Structures are given as structure tokens and as C-alpha cells.
Coordinates of C-alpha atoms and ligand atoms in Angstrom, one line a residue:
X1193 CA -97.3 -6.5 -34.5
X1194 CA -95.2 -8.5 -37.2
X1195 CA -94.2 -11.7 -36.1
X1196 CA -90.4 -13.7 -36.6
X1197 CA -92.4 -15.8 -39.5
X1198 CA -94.0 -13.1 -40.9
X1199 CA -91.1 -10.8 -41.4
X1200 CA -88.6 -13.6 -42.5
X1201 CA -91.9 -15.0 -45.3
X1202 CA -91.7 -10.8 -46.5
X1203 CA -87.8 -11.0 -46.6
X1204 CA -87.8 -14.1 -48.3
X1205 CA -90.2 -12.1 -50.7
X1206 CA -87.9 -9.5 -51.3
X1207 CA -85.6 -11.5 -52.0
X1208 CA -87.1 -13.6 -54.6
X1209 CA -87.8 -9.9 -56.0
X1210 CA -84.3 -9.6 -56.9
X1211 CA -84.0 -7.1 -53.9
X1212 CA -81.2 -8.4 -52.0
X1213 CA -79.2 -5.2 -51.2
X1214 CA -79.8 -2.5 -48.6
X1215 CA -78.4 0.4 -50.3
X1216 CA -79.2 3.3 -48.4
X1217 CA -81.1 4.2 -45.4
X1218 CA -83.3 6.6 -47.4
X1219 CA -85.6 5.5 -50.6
X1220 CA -84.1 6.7 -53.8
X1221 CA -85.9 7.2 -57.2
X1222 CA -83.3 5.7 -59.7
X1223 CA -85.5 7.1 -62.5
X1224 CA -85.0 10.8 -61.7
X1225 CA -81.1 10.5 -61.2
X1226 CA -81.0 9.5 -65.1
X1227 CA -78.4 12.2 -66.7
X1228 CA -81.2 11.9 -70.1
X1229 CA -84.1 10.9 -71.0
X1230 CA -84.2 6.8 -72.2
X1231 CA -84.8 6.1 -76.2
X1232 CA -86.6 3.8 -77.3
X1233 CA -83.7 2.4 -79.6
X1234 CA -81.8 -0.6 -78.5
X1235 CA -78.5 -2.3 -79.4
X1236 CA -78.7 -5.6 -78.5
X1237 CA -77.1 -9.2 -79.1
X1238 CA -78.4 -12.5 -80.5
X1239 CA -81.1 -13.6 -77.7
X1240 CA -79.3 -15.9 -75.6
X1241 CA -80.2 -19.5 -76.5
X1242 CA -80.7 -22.4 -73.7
X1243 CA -78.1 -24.9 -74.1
X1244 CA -79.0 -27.3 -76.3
X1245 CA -78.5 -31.2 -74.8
X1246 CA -75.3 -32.9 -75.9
X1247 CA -71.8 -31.3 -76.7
X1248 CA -69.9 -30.6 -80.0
X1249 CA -67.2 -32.6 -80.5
X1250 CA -64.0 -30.7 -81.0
X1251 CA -63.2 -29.1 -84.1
X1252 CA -61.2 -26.3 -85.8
X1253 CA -63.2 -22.9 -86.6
X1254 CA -62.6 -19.9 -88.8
X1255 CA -61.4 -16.6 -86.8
X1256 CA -63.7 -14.9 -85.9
X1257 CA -64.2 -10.9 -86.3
X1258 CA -65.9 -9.1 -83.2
X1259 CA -68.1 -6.4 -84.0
X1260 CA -70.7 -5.9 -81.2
X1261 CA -73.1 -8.3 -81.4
X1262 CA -75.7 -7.3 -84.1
X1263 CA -79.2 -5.9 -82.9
X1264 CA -82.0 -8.3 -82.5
X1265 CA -84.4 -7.0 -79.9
X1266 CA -85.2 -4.0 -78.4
X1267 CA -84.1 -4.1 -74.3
X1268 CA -83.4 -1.6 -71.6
X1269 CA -80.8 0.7 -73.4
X1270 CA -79.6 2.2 -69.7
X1271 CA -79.2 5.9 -69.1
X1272 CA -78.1 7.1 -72.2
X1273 CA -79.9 6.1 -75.6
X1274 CA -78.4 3.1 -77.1
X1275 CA -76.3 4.4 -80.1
X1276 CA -75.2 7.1 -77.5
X1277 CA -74.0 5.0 -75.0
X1278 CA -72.2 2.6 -77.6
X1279 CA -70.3 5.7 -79.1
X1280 CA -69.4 7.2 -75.9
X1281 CA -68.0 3.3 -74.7
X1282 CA -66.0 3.0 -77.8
X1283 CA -64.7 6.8 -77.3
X1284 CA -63.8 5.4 -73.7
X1285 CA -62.2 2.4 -74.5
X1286 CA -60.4 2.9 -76.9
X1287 CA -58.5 5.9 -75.5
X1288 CA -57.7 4.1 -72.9
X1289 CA -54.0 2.8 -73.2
X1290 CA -53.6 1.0 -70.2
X1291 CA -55.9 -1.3 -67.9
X1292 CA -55.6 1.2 -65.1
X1293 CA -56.8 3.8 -67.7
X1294 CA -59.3 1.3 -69.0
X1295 CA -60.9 0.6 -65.2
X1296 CA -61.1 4.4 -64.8
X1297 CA -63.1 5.1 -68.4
X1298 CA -65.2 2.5 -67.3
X1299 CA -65.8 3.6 -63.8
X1300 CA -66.6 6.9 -65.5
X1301 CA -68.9 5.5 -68.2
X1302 CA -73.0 6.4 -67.5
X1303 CA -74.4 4.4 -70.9
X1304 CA -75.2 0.8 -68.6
X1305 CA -77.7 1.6 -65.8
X1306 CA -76.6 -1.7 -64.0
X1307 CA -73.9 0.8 -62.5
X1308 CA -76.3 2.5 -60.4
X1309 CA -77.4 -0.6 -59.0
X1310 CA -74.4 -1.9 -58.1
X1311 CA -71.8 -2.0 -54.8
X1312 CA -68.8 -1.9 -56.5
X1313 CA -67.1 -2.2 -60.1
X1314 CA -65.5 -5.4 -60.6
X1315 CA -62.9 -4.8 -63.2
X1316 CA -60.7 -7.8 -63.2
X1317 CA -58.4 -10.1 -61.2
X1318 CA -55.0 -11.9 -61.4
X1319 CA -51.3 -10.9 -62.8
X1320 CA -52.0 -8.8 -65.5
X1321 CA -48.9 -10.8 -67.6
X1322 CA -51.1 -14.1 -67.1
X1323 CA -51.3 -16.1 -70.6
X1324 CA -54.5 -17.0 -69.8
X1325 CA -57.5 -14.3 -69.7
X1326 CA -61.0 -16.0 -68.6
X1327 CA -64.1 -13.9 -69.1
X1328 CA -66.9 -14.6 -67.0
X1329 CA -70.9 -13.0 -67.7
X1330 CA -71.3 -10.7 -64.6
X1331 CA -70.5 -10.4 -60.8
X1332 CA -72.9 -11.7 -58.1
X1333 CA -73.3 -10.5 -54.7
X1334 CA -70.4 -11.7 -53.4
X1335 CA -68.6 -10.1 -56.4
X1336 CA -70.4 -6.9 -56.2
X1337 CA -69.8 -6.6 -52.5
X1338 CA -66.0 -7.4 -53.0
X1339 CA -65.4 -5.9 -56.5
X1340 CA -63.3 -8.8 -57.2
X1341 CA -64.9 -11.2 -60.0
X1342 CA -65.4 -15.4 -59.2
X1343 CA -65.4 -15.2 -55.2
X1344 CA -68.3 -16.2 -54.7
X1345 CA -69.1 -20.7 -54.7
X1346 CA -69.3 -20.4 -58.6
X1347 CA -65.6 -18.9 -58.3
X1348 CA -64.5 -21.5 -55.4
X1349 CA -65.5 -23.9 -58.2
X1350 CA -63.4 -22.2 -60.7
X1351 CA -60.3 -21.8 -58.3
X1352 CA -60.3 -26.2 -57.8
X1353 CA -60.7 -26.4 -61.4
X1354 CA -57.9 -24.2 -62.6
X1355 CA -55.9 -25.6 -59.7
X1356 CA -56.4 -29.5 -61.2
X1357 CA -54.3 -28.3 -64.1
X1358 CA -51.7 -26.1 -62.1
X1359 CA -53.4 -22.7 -63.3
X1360 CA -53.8 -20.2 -60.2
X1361 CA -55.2 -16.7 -60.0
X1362 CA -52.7 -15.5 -57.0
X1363 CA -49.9 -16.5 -59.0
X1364 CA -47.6 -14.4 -60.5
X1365 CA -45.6 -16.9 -62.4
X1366 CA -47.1 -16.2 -66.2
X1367 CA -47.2 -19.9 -67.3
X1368 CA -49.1 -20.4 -64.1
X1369 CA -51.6 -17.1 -63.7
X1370 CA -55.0 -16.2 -65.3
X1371 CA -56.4 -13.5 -65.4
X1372 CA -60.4 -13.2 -64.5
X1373 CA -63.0 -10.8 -65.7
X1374 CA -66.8 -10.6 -66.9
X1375 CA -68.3 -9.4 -69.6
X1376 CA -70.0 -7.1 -67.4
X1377 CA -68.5 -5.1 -64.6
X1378 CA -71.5 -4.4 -63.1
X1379 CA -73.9 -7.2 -60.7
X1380 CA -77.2 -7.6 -62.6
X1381 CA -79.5 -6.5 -59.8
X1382 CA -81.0 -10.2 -58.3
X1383 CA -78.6 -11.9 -60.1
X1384 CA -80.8 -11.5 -63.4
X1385 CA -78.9 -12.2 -66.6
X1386 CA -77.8 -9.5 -68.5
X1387 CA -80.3 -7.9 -71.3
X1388 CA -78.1 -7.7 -74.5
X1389 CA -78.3 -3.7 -74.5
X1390 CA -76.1 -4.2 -71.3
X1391 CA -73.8 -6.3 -72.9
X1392 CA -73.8 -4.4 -75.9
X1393 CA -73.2 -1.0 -74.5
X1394 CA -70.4 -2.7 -72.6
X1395 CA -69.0 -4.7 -75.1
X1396 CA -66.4 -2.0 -76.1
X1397 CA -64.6 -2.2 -73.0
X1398 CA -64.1 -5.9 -73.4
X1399 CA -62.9 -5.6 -76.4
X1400 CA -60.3 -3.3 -75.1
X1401 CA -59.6 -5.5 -72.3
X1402 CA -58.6 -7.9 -74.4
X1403 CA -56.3 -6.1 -76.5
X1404 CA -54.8 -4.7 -73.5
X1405 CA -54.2 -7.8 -71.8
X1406 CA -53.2 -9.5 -75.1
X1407 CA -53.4 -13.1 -73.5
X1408 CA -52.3 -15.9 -75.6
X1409 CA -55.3 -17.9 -74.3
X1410 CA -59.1 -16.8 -73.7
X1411 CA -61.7 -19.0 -72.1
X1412 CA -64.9 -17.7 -72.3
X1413 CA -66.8 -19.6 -69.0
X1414 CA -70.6 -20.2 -70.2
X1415 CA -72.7 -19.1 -73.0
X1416 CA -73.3 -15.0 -72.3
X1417 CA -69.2 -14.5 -73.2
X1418 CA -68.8 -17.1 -75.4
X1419 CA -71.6 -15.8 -77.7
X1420 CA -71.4 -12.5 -77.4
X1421 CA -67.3 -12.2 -77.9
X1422 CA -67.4 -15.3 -80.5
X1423 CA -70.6 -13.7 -82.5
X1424 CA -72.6 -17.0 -81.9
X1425 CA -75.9 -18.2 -82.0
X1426 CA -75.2 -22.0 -80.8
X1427 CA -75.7 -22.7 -77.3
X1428 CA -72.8 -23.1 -74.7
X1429 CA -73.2 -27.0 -74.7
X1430 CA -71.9 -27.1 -78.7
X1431 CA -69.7 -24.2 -78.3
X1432 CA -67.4 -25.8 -75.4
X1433 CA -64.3 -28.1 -75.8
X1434 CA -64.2 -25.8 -79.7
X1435 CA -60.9 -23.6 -80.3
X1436 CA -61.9 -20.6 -82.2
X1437 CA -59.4 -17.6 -83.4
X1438 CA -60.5 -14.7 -81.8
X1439 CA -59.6 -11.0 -83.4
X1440 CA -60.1 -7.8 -83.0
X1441 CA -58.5 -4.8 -84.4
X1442 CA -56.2 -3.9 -81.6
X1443 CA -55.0 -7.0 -81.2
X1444 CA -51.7 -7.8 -83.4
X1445 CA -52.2 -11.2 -84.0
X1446 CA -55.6 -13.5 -83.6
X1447 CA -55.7 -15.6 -79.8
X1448 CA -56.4 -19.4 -79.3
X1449 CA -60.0 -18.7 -77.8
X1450 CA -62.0 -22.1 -76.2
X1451 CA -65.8 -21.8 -74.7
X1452 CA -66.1 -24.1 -71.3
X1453 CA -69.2 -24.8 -69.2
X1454 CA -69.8 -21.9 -66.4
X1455 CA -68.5 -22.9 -62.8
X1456 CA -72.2 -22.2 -61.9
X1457 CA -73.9 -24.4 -64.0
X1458 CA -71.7 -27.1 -63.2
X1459 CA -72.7 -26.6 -59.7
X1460 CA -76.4 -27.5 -60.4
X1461 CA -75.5 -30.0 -62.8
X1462 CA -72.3 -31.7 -61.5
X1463 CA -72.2 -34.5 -64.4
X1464 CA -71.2 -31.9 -66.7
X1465 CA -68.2 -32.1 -64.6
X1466 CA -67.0 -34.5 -66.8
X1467 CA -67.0 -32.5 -69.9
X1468 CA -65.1 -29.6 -68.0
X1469 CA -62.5 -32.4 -67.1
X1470 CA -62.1 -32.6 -70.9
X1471 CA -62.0 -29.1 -71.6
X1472 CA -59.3 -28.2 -68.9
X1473 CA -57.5 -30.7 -70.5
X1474 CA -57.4 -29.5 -73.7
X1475 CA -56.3 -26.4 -72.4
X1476 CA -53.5 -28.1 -70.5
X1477 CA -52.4 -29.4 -73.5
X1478 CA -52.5 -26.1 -75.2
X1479 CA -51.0 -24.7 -72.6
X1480 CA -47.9 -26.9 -72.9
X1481 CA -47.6 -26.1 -76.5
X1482 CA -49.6 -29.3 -78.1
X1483 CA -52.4 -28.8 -80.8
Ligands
URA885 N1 -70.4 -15.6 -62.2 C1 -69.7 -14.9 -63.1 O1 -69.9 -15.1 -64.3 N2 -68.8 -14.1 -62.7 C2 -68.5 -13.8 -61.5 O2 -67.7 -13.0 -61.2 C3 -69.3 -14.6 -60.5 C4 -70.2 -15.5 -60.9

């Protein structure tokens, strides 16, 4: 007979594992629900760096194109082979003329294999005429349970920070909404980070969500985002507090794009608080139509 300690030690197991979602009452082989057999060719971003100690100090940069990020190293390419899934997402997305049209592509998109992992899509959140678009890396459990992005602490975080400068998801006043997303709309199972395939073979739809959206202001919250939609190496600590011109070819004219510290990184490290103070301000000041 298994004791109280026993089965909360194998829980606690589990959920160091990653596994931290009952998803059915009967076992499922993932594998053998695969449409196709996996390739061993991968599309895949620069290899996210750590952050490197100490922050950049402000300064102007050249716009920046967005192709997918280039490949580097070979990862998990999901069900469909890597170049297959990348052509069928830019098919997808860039059909798609609308955001509702844009959520259903993606709902209906099989080249990232995080989407048979996961609870629920989490497409995006806020008033779609928001100025502001912030792009997150990828729903948690909270997320993933609520298909909403940032509702989790992390997101509690982010809601008292926007707040400080008079920014509010709920809102429907323009000068006062932003709009929320991820890079990924799928939860990493355990939380992991995502492989760059995953970003890669998602990256289309970001890129559409953007031109769609059309913000005049992105904020790219933590390093997975910033690099990947900036086409950076640096780490998130010398890309924050930095303006950059994002472009893409959708997009009619290049948008005011700033890199900030991630709401859940600030949580383990709350003196970095400070330079999200700085960061909010300068997107405040943006905001109100200073440099
Ligand atoms: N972290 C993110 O990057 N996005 C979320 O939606 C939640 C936590």
C-alpha cells in the first residue's frame, strides 16, 4: 500500500518531469497520431543566449527585416518535416485576412507538435485597435488551461506594470489598450522553452499577426521574442530599453519596436525591476508622442 508521502514524493516527480497535465483517462501514444513521418531536417533560430549581466544603454538601431530566423541547429521539427511545415504556415498565414481568419489557420495548422500537447490555443488578448501589441514567448499552465495569454503571476506582474503607466488590457480606449500574444500559441509541455524549430515553424503566423494588428508600438517581453522577431543574437539584458524599426512585408510602414525584461524574470530577480521602471517609461514617453 502507497502511503500520503509516497504518492505526493512520485507526484512531485512527475511533476519535475514536465508532466503536469492529466489529459485523458486513457494512455495515448502521441507518436502514432503523427499525420507523417518526422525528417530529420530542422529550421531553427539563433540558439537562445543567457542574458548577459549589465544592460545596453539606449540607442537608435537600423530597421530591421524579419525573415525567419536563419537555421542553426537541428531540433524537433514537429509533425510535419521542417521545410513542410514552414511552407504550409506561410500558405496559412498569409491567406489569412483577418485575425479571426488568422486564429482559425492556426488552430488548423499540424507543422508544431506542441499543439498536441496542449489544453487550449492561446491566440491573443485585448482590443484588437490597441496601439500597443506586446508579444510574449509561450503560454503556461495557467494560459494553456484558460487560452488567454499573461494570466498566470508572470501576467499579474505585467497587468501592475502596464497599469503604472495607464496602459490596460480590458480597455478599449486605443491610447489606453494593448494587445497581448506569444510567439507561440501553444504551452511548451513543463513549461520548457521553446526549441527554435517551434518558433520557426510558427514564426509565420506572428508575422501575420503583426501586420494584421498593425500596432504603432511592439514590445517584445524577454529574450525568445525579442530575438527571434528582431533577428538577434545579443541577449535580452542589451537588447532592452533599445528602439528598433521593425518591418515586414505586409506591413505599410516600419513600427517603433522596444525589447523589455520578461514579467517572469523580474519575478525571480525583482532588482531588475528598476530597469523595467525605465523601460515603461520610455514607452510612456513614446506613447505621448516624445522621442
Ligand atoms: N509567459 C509568457 O511569455 N506568456 C504567457 O502567456 C505567460 C507567461
Amino acid at each position: 500500500m502507497i502511503g500520503v508521502v509516497e504518492s505526493v514524493s512520485a507526484l512531485r516527480f512527475l511533476l519535475d518531469c514536465g508532466v503536469d497535465e492529466v489529459i485523458g483517462e486513457e494512455p495515448t501514444d502521441w507518436s502514432a497520431l503523427s499525420p507523417r513521418p518526422r525528417t530529420q531536417s530542422a529550421v531553427a533560430s539563433p540558439a537562445p543566449a543567457r542574458p548577459a549581466p549589465g544592460a545596453a544603454a539606449p540607442q537608435p538601431a537600423p530597421r530591421q527585416n524579419v525573415p525567419p530566423p536563419a537555421p542553426t541547429r537541428a531540433a524537433d521539427p514537429g509533425p510535419l518535416g521542417a521545410a513542410e511545415a514552414g511552407q504550409s504556415a506561410r500558405v496559412a498565414a498569409s491567406a489569412a485576412q483577418t485575425l479571426d481568419a488568422l486564429k482559425e489557420a492556426l488552430a488548423a495548422f499540424d507543422g508544431c507538435a506542441l499543439k498536441k500537447t496542449a489544453t487550449n490555443l492561446v491566440f491573443g488578448m485585448g482590443s484588437r485597435q490597441a496601439r500597443i501589441m506586446l508579444i510574449g514567448e509561450a503560454p503556461g499552465e495557467n494560459e494553456d488551461r484558460q487560452g488567454l495569454p499573461f494570466v498566470g503571476p508572470a501576467g499579474q506582474l505585467l497587468d501592475r506594470m502596464l497599469a503604472a503607466i495607464g496602459l490596460d488590457r480590458h480597455a478599449d480606449d486605443p491610447a489606453k489598450a494593448v494587445y497581448i500574444t506569444n510567439m507561440l500559441p501553444w504551452r511548451p509541455p513543463g513549461n520548457r522553452s521553446p526549441t527554435d524549430s517551434e518558433i520557426a515553424a510558427c514564426m509565420p503566423f506572428m508575422v501575420r499577426h503583426i501586420e494584421l494588428m498593425a500596432p504603432d508600438i511592439l514590445i517584445f517581453a524577454g529574450g525568445i521574442s525579442a530575438k527571434a522577431m528582431l533577428n538577434r543574437t545579443e541577449g535580452i539584458t542589451r537588447l532592452r530599453g533599445r528602439w528598433f524599426d521593425y518591418g515586414s512585408a505586409g506591413l505599410k510602414k516600419s513600427v517603433a519596436a522596444m525589447p523589455m525584461l520578461h514579467p517572469a524574470y523580474l519575478l525571480r530577480n525583482p532588482d531588475a525591476k528598476r530597469e523595467a521602471w525605465k523601460d515603461l517609461l520610455a514607452l510612456k514617453v513614446r506613447l505621448d508622442g516624445g522621442a
